[in-house]
């Protein structure tokens, strides 16, 4: 069933409507459909598969962007990361405000929040927090809220990129395709297309092991339960620092951290996680839509308001290049489809969208994981 979910989901992920696709996220929805049709798998087995997939995904992401992440702060990346931080907490504030005004459970809104920002590791972190608090059915409701909000979130971020063009009076014919002011430094380059060397698994599993240990350390914050980096945050931090240090010390090269093997590990990991989430949450999905249809609306608000505000500020005050800005919006929501859209708009050879995405992605990922837990602990 896991294999069927992944195979069918990836097949559907090739479908595009006006250049927009949900990509690998279809794996989640195929899993939900199978679960809604009565497929029931062992809970403990699904939990292991889901968490192991997530660990592989975040470890691979950390390895790919780590070598360039710290360099970006020397070239203006600090300003973009500060803007991304504001974007994160605007989303959290809106989620809390909606919960209070609409009389919604904040723990449920955490699921909507993670779907609205298309952040799968954040969902896992929230589910871990729910488990620590022993909230019955909380993990399933979080997954349902995530699935309800996710589809329009992907579309919403692309719409934000489109709306910023007339709002900021951007003329693509006059927009530079290279950034001579070096606002940011690309965190990764696709120069490994011809690499055929075997990938060394030792550093990967060292990062995984140390990341799990780090993620398991409770951090007291004076709430109902301590905050943890978790199985998403711990491996991400370790792989970020480890890959940066490894390249700096010459233990391995960027060709290794950005190799096809690491890329495949990332894709296999996220596919297993999404399939596990879908197969474990689909039974209540239809009921959730009927009862909580407003979650879709709340998700759209959380998705679109922060990037429109932050995007306008970055363009008007920081004078951020539009192609960089589109990539940044994708990175602020850890959303590859937005980056793919930006690259279809950018002229051939323009790498600014990739640069913007990679510069804010690591810090944003960490903050999304932390804030998802925070919403549950505040409930």
Coordinates of C-alpha atoms in Angstrom, one line a residue:
X1 CA 0.0 0.0 0.0
X2 CA 2.9 2.3 0.7
X3 CA 4.4 1.5 -2.7
X4 CA 1.0 2.0 -4.5
X5 CA 0.5 5.4 -2.8
X6 CA 4.0 6.5 -3.9
X7 CA 3.8 5.1 -7.4
X8 CA 0.4 6.5 -8.2
X9 CA 1.1 9.8 -6.4
X10 CA 4.3 10.4 -8.4
X11 CA 2.4 9.5 -11.6
X12 CA -0.3 12.1 -10.8
X13 CA 2.5 14.6 -9.9
X14 CA 3.4 14.8 -13.5
X15 CA 0.1 16.5 -14.3
X16 CA 0.2 20.2 -14.8
X17 CA -2.6 22.8 -15.0
X18 CA -1.4 26.1 -16.5
X19 CA 2.1 25.2 -15.4
X20 CA 1.1 24.4 -11.8
X21 CA 1.5 21.0 -10.2
X22 CA 1.2 19.6 -6.7
X23 CA 4.2 17.3 -7.5
X24 CA 5.0 14.7 -4.9
X25 CA 2.3 16.0 -2.7
X26 CA -0.1 13.8 -4.7
X27 CA 1.4 10.9 -2.7
X28 CA -0.3 12.3 0.4
X29 CA -3.7 12.5 -1.3
X30 CA -3.5 9.0 -2.8
X31 CA -2.7 7.7 0.7
X32 CA -5.7 9.6 2.0
X33 CA -7.9 8.1 -0.7
X34 CA -6.8 4.6 0.0
X35 CA -7.4 5.1 3.7
X36 CA -10.8 6.6 3.1
X37 CA -11.7 3.5 1.0
X38 CA -11.0 1.3 4.0
X39 CA -7.3 0.5 3.8
X40 CA -6.0 0.1 7.3
X41 CA -2.3 -0.6 8.2
X42 CA -0.5 -1.3 11.5
X43 CA -0.1 2.0 13.4
X44 CA 3.3 1.3 14.7
X45 CA 4.6 0.2 11.3
X46 CA 3.3 3.4 9.8
X47 CA 4.9 5.5 12.5
X48 CA 8.3 4.0 11.9
X49 CA 8.1 4.3 8.2
X50 CA 6.8 7.9 8.4
X51 CA 9.5 9.1 10.9
X52 CA 12.4 7.3 9.1
X53 CA 11.3 8.9 5.8
X54 CA 11.2 12.3 7.4
X55 CA 14.6 11.9 9.0
X56 CA 16.1 11.0 5.6
X57 CA 14.4 14.0 3.9
X58 CA 15.6 16.7 6.3
X59 CA 19.1 15.2 6.5
X60 CA 19.4 15.3 2.7
X61 CA 18.0 18.9 2.6
X62 CA 20.5 20.0 5.3
X63 CA 23.4 18.4 3.4
X64 CA 22.4 20.1 0.1
X65 CA 22.0 23.6 1.4
X66 CA 24.4 23.6 4.3
X67 CA 27.7 24.5 2.5
X68 CA 26.2 27.7 1.1
X69 CA 23.9 28.6 3.9
X70 CA 26.4 30.3 6.2
X71 CA 28.2 32.0 3.3
X72 CA 25.0 33.7 2.3
X73 CA 25.0 35.9 5.5
X74 CA 28.2 37.6 4.3
X75 CA 26.4 38.8 1.1
X76 CA 23.1 40.3 2.2
X77 CA 21.4 37.0 3.2
X78 CA 20.9 38.3 6.7
X79 CA 18.3 40.8 5.5
X80 CA 16.4 38.2 3.6
X81 CA 16.5 35.8 6.5
X82 CA 15.2 38.5 8.9
X83 CA 12.4 39.1 6.4
X84 CA 11.7 35.4 6.3
X85 CA 11.6 35.3 10.1
X86 CA 9.0 38.1 10.1
X87 CA 7.0 36.1 7.6
X88 CA 7.0 33.0 9.8
X89 CA 5.7 34.9 12.9
X90 CA 3.1 36.7 10.9
X91 CA 1.7 33.4 9.9
X92 CA 1.8 32.2 13.5
X93 CA 0.1 35.4 14.7
X94 CA -2.7 35.0 12.1
X95 CA -3.2 31.4 13.1
X96 CA -3.6 32.4 16.8
X97 CA -5.9 35.3 15.9
X98 CA -8.1 33.0 13.8
X99 CA -8.3 30.4 16.6
X100 CA -9.5 33.1 19.0
X101 CA -11.9 34.9 16.7
X102 CA -13.4 31.8 15.1
X103 CA -13.5 29.8 18.3
X104 CA -11.2 27.1 16.9
X105 CA -8.9 24.7 18.9
X106 CA -5.4 26.0 18.6
X107 CA -4.0 22.5 18.3
X108 CA -6.3 21.9 15.3
X109 CA -5.1 25.2 13.8
X110 CA -1.6 23.9 14.1
X111 CA -2.5 21.3 11.4
X112 CA -4.1 24.0 9.2
X113 CA -1.0 26.2 9.8
X114 CA 1.5 23.4 8.6
X115 CA -0.7 22.7 5.5
X116 CA -1.0 26.5 4.8
X117 CA 2.8 26.8 4.8
X118 CA 3.3 23.4 3.0
X119 CA 5.7 22.3 5.7
X120 CA 5.7 18.5 6.3
X121 CA 8.4 18.4 9.0
X122 CA 6.4 21.0 10.9
X123 CA 3.4 18.7 10.8
X124 CA 5.6 15.9 12.3
X125 CA 6.8 18.2 15.0
X126 CA 3.2 19.2 15.9
X127 CA 2.2 15.5 16.0
X128 CA 5.1 14.7 18.4
X129 CA 4.0 17.5 20.7
X130 CA 0.4 16.2 20.6
X131 CA 1.8 12.8 21.5
X132 CA 3.7 14.3 24.5
X133 CA 0.5 15.9 25.7
X134 CA -1.5 12.7 25.2
X135 CA -4.2 14.4 23.2
X136 CA -6.6 11.7 21.9
X137 CA -7.0 11.8 18.1
X138 CA -4.8 14.9 17.9
X139 CA -2.3 13.5 15.4
X140 CA -5.1 12.5 13.0
X141 CA -6.8 15.9 13.3
X142 CA -3.5 17.6 12.6
X143 CA -2.9 15.5 9.5
X144 CA -6.5 16.2 8.3
X145 CA -6.0 20.0 8.8
X146 CA -2.7 19.8 6.9
X147 CA -4.3 17.9 4.0
X148 CA -7.3 20.3 3.8
X149 CA -5.1 23.4 3.7
X150 CA -2.2 22.2 1.5
X151 CA -3.6 22.2 -2.1
X152 CA -4.8 25.8 -2.1
X153 CA -1.6 26.8 -0.3
X154 CA 0.5 25.7 -3.3
X155 CA -1.7 27.7 -5.6
X156 CA -1.9 30.7 -3.2
X157 CA 1.9 31.2 -3.0
X158 CA 2.1 31.3 -6.8
X159 CA -0.8 33.8 -6.9
X160 CA 1.2 35.9 -4.4
X161 CA 4.1 35.9 -6.8
X162 CA 1.8 37.0 -9.6
X163 CA 0.0 39.7 -7.6
X164 CA 3.3 41.3 -6.4
X165 CA 4.1 42.2 -10.0
X166 CA 1.3 44.8 -10.5
X167 CA 1.3 45.8 -6.8
X168 CA 5.0 46.7 -7.0
X169 CA 4.9 47.8 -10.6
X170 CA 7.5 45.4 -11.8
X171 CA 8.4 45.4 -15.5
X172 CA 10.0 42.0 -16.4
X173 CA 11.6 43.5 -19.5
X174 CA 13.6 45.8 -17.2
X175 CA 14.3 43.3 -14.4
X176 CA 18.0 42.3 -14.1
X177 CA 18.6 38.6 -14.6
X178 CA 21.8 38.6 -12.6
X179 CA 22.3 40.2 -9.2
X180 CA 25.5 42.3 -9.3
X181 CA 24.9 43.6 -5.8
X182 CA 25.3 40.1 -4.5
X183 CA 22.3 40.1 -2.3
X184 CA 22.7 36.4 -1.7
X185 CA 25.0 33.6 -2.7
X186 CA 23.6 30.5 -4.3
X187 CA 23.5 27.7 -1.8
X188 CA 23.7 25.0 -4.4
X189 CA 24.6 24.6 -8.1
X190 CA 23.3 21.9 -10.3
X191 CA 26.8 21.0 -11.5
X192 CA 26.7 17.3 -10.6
X193 CA 24.6 16.0 -13.5
X194 CA 27.4 13.8 -14.7
X195 CA 28.6 12.5 -11.4
X196 CA 28.7 8.7 -11.3
X197 CA 30.8 8.0 -8.2
X198 CA 29.4 5.9 -5.3
X199 CA 28.0 7.8 -2.4
X200 CA 29.6 7.4 1.0
X201 CA 26.9 6.5 3.4
X202 CA 29.0 7.0 6.6
X203 CA 28.5 10.8 7.0
X204 CA 24.8 10.5 6.3
X205 CA 24.2 8.0 9.1
X206 CA 26.5 9.9 11.4
X207 CA 24.3 13.0 10.8
X208 CA 21.2 10.9 11.3
X209 CA 22.4 9.4 14.6
X210 CA 23.6 12.7 16.1
X211 CA 20.5 14.5 14.8
X212 CA 18.1 12.0 16.5
X213 CA 20.1 12.5 19.8
X214 CA 20.0 16.3 19.5
X215 CA 16.3 16.3 18.5
X216 CA 15.4 14.2 21.6
X217 CA 16.8 16.7 24.1
X218 CA 13.9 18.5 25.9
X219 CA 14.2 22.3 26.1
X220 CA 12.2 23.7 29.0
X221 CA 10.2 26.8 27.9
X222 CA 7.8 27.1 30.9
X223 CA 4.8 25.5 29.0
X224 CA 2.8 22.3 29.3
X225 CA 5.7 20.3 27.8
X226 CA 9.3 21.1 26.8
X227 CA 10.1 22.0 23.2
X228 CA 12.2 19.6 21.2
X229 CA 14.0 20.0 17.9
X230 CA 12.4 16.6 17.2
X231 CA 13.1 14.0 14.5
X232 CA 12.9 16.8 11.9
X233 CA 14.8 19.7 13.6
X234 CA 17.6 17.7 15.1
X235 CA 18.9 16.0 11.9
X236 CA 18.3 19.2 10.0
X237 CA 20.6 21.3 12.3
X238 CA 23.2 18.6 12.5
X239 CA 23.3 18.0 8.7
X240 CA 23.4 21.8 8.1
X241 CA 26.4 22.3 10.4
X242 CA 28.0 19.0 9.5
X243 CA 27.9 19.5 5.7
X244 CA 29.2 23.1 6.0
X245 CA 32.0 22.0 8.3
X246 CA 32.8 19.0 6.2
X247 CA 33.2 21.0 3.0
X248 CA 35.2 23.7 4.9
X249 CA 37.6 21.1 6.4
X250 CA 37.9 19.2 3.1
X251 CA 36.3 16.0 4.5
X252 CA 34.1 15.9 1.5
X253 CA 33.1 18.2 -1.4
X254 CA 30.0 20.0 -2.5
X255 CA 29.8 17.4 -5.3
X256 CA 29.1 14.9 -2.6
X257 CA 26.6 16.9 -0.6
X258 CA 24.7 17.8 -3.8
X259 CA 25.1 14.4 -5.4
X260 CA 22.4 12.4 -7.1
X261 CA 22.6 9.9 -4.1
X262 CA 21.7 12.6 -1.6
X263 CA 19.0 13.9 -3.9
X264 CA 17.4 10.5 -4.2
X265 CA 17.6 10.1 -0.4
X266 CA 15.6 13.3 -0.1
X267 CA 12.9 12.2 -2.5
X268 CA 12.6 8.7 -1.1
X269 CA 12.3 10.1 2.4
X270 CA 9.6 12.6 1.7
X271 CA 7.7 10.1 -0.4
X272 CA 7.6 7.6 2.5
X273 CA 6.6 10.3 4.9
X274 CA 3.7 11.6 2.8
X275 CA 2.5 8.0 2.1
X276 CA 2.6 7.2 5.8
X277 CA 0.7 10.4 6.8
X278 CA -2.0 9.8 4.1
X279 CA -2.6 6.2 4.9
X280 CA -2.8 7.0 8.6
X281 CA -5.1 10.0 8.3
X282 CA -7.5 9.4 5.4
X283 CA -10.3 7.7 7.3
X284 CA -11.5 10.9 8.8
X285 CA -10.6 13.2 5.9
X286 CA -14.1 13.4 4.3
X287 CA -15.7 14.0 7.6
X288 CA -13.2 16.7 8.4
X289 CA -14.0 18.5 5.1
X290 CA -17.7 18.4 5.8
X291 CA -17.4 19.6 9.4
X292 CA -14.5 22.0 9.1
X293 CA -14.8 23.4 5.6
X294 CA -13.8 26.8 7.0
X295 CA -10.3 25.4 7.5
X296 CA -9.7 25.8 3.8
X297 CA -10.5 29.6 4.1
X298 CA -8.3 29.9 7.2
X299 CA -5.5 28.2 5.3
X300 CA -5.7 30.5 2.4
X301 CA -5.4 33.5 4.8
X302 CA -2.4 32.1 6.5
X303 CA -0.8 31.3 3.2
X304 CA -1.2 34.6 1.4
X305 CA -1.3 37.5 3.8
X306 CA 2.3 37.2 5.2
X307 CA 4.2 36.8 1.9
X308 CA 2.3 39.7 0.3
X309 CA 3.2 42.0 3.2
X310 CA 6.8 40.8 3.4
X311 CA 7.2 40.6 -0.4
X312 CA 6.0 44.2 -0.7
X313 CA 8.5 45.4 1.9
X314 CA 11.4 43.5 0.4
X315 CA 10.7 44.9 -3.0
X316 CA 10.1 48.5 -2.0
X317 CA 12.6 48.9 0.9
X318 CA 15.3 46.3 0.3
X319 CA 15.0 46.6 -3.5
X320 CA 15.0 42.8 -3.9
X321 CA 15.2 41.5 -7.4
X322 CA 11.8 40.1 -8.5
X323 CA 13.2 36.7 -9.5
X324 CA 15.0 36.4 -6.2
X325 CA 11.8 37.5 -4.4
X326 CA 9.8 34.7 -6.0
X327 CA 12.3 32.1 -5.0
X328 CA 12.4 33.6 -1.5
X329 CA 8.6 33.3 -1.2
X330 CA 8.9 29.6 -2.1
X331 CA 11.7 29.2 0.5
X332 CA 9.8 31.0 3.2
X333 CA 7.1 28.4 2.8
X334 CA 9.5 25.5 2.0
X335 CA 7.5 24.9 -1.2
X336 CA 9.3 23.5 -4.3
X337 CA 6.3 24.1 -6.6
X338 CA 6.6 27.9 -6.1
X339 CA 10.3 27.7 -7.0
X340 CA 9.5 25.7 -10.1
X341 CA 7.0 28.4 -11.1
X342 CA 9.5 31.1 -10.5
X343 CA 12.0 29.3 -12.8
X344 CA 9.4 29.1 -15.6
X345 CA 9.0 32.9 -15.4
X346 CA 12.7 33.7 -15.2
X347 CA 14.7 33.9 -18.4
X348 CA 16.8 30.9 -19.3
X349 CA 20.1 30.8 -17.3
X350 CA 18.8 33.0 -14.5
X351 CA 19.6 31.4 -11.2
X352 CA 18.2 34.1 -8.9
X353 CA 15.1 32.3 -7.9
X354 CA 17.2 29.3 -6.8
X355 CA 19.4 31.7 -4.9
X356 CA 16.5 33.3 -3.0
X357 CA 15.0 29.9 -2.2
X358 CA 18.1 28.4 -0.9
X359 CA 19.1 31.4 1.2
X360 CA 16.0 31.4 3.4
X361 CA 15.1 27.8 3.3
X362 CA 17.2 26.3 6.2
X363 CA 16.3 29.0 8.8
X364 CA 12.7 28.9 7.7
X365 CA 12.5 25.1 8.0
X366 CA 13.9 25.3 11.6
X367 CA 11.4 28.1 12.6
X368 CA 8.4 26.3 11.0
X369 CA 9.3 23.1 13.0
X370 CA 9.6 25.2 16.2
X371 CA 6.4 27.3 15.7
X372 CA 4.3 24.3 14.8
X373 CA 5.1 22.8 18.2
X374 CA 4.6 26.1 19.9
X375 CA 1.0 26.3 18.6
X376 CA 0.2 22.9 20.1
X377 CA 1.8 23.8 23.4
X378 CA -0.1 27.1 23.6
X379 CA -3.4 25.2 23.1

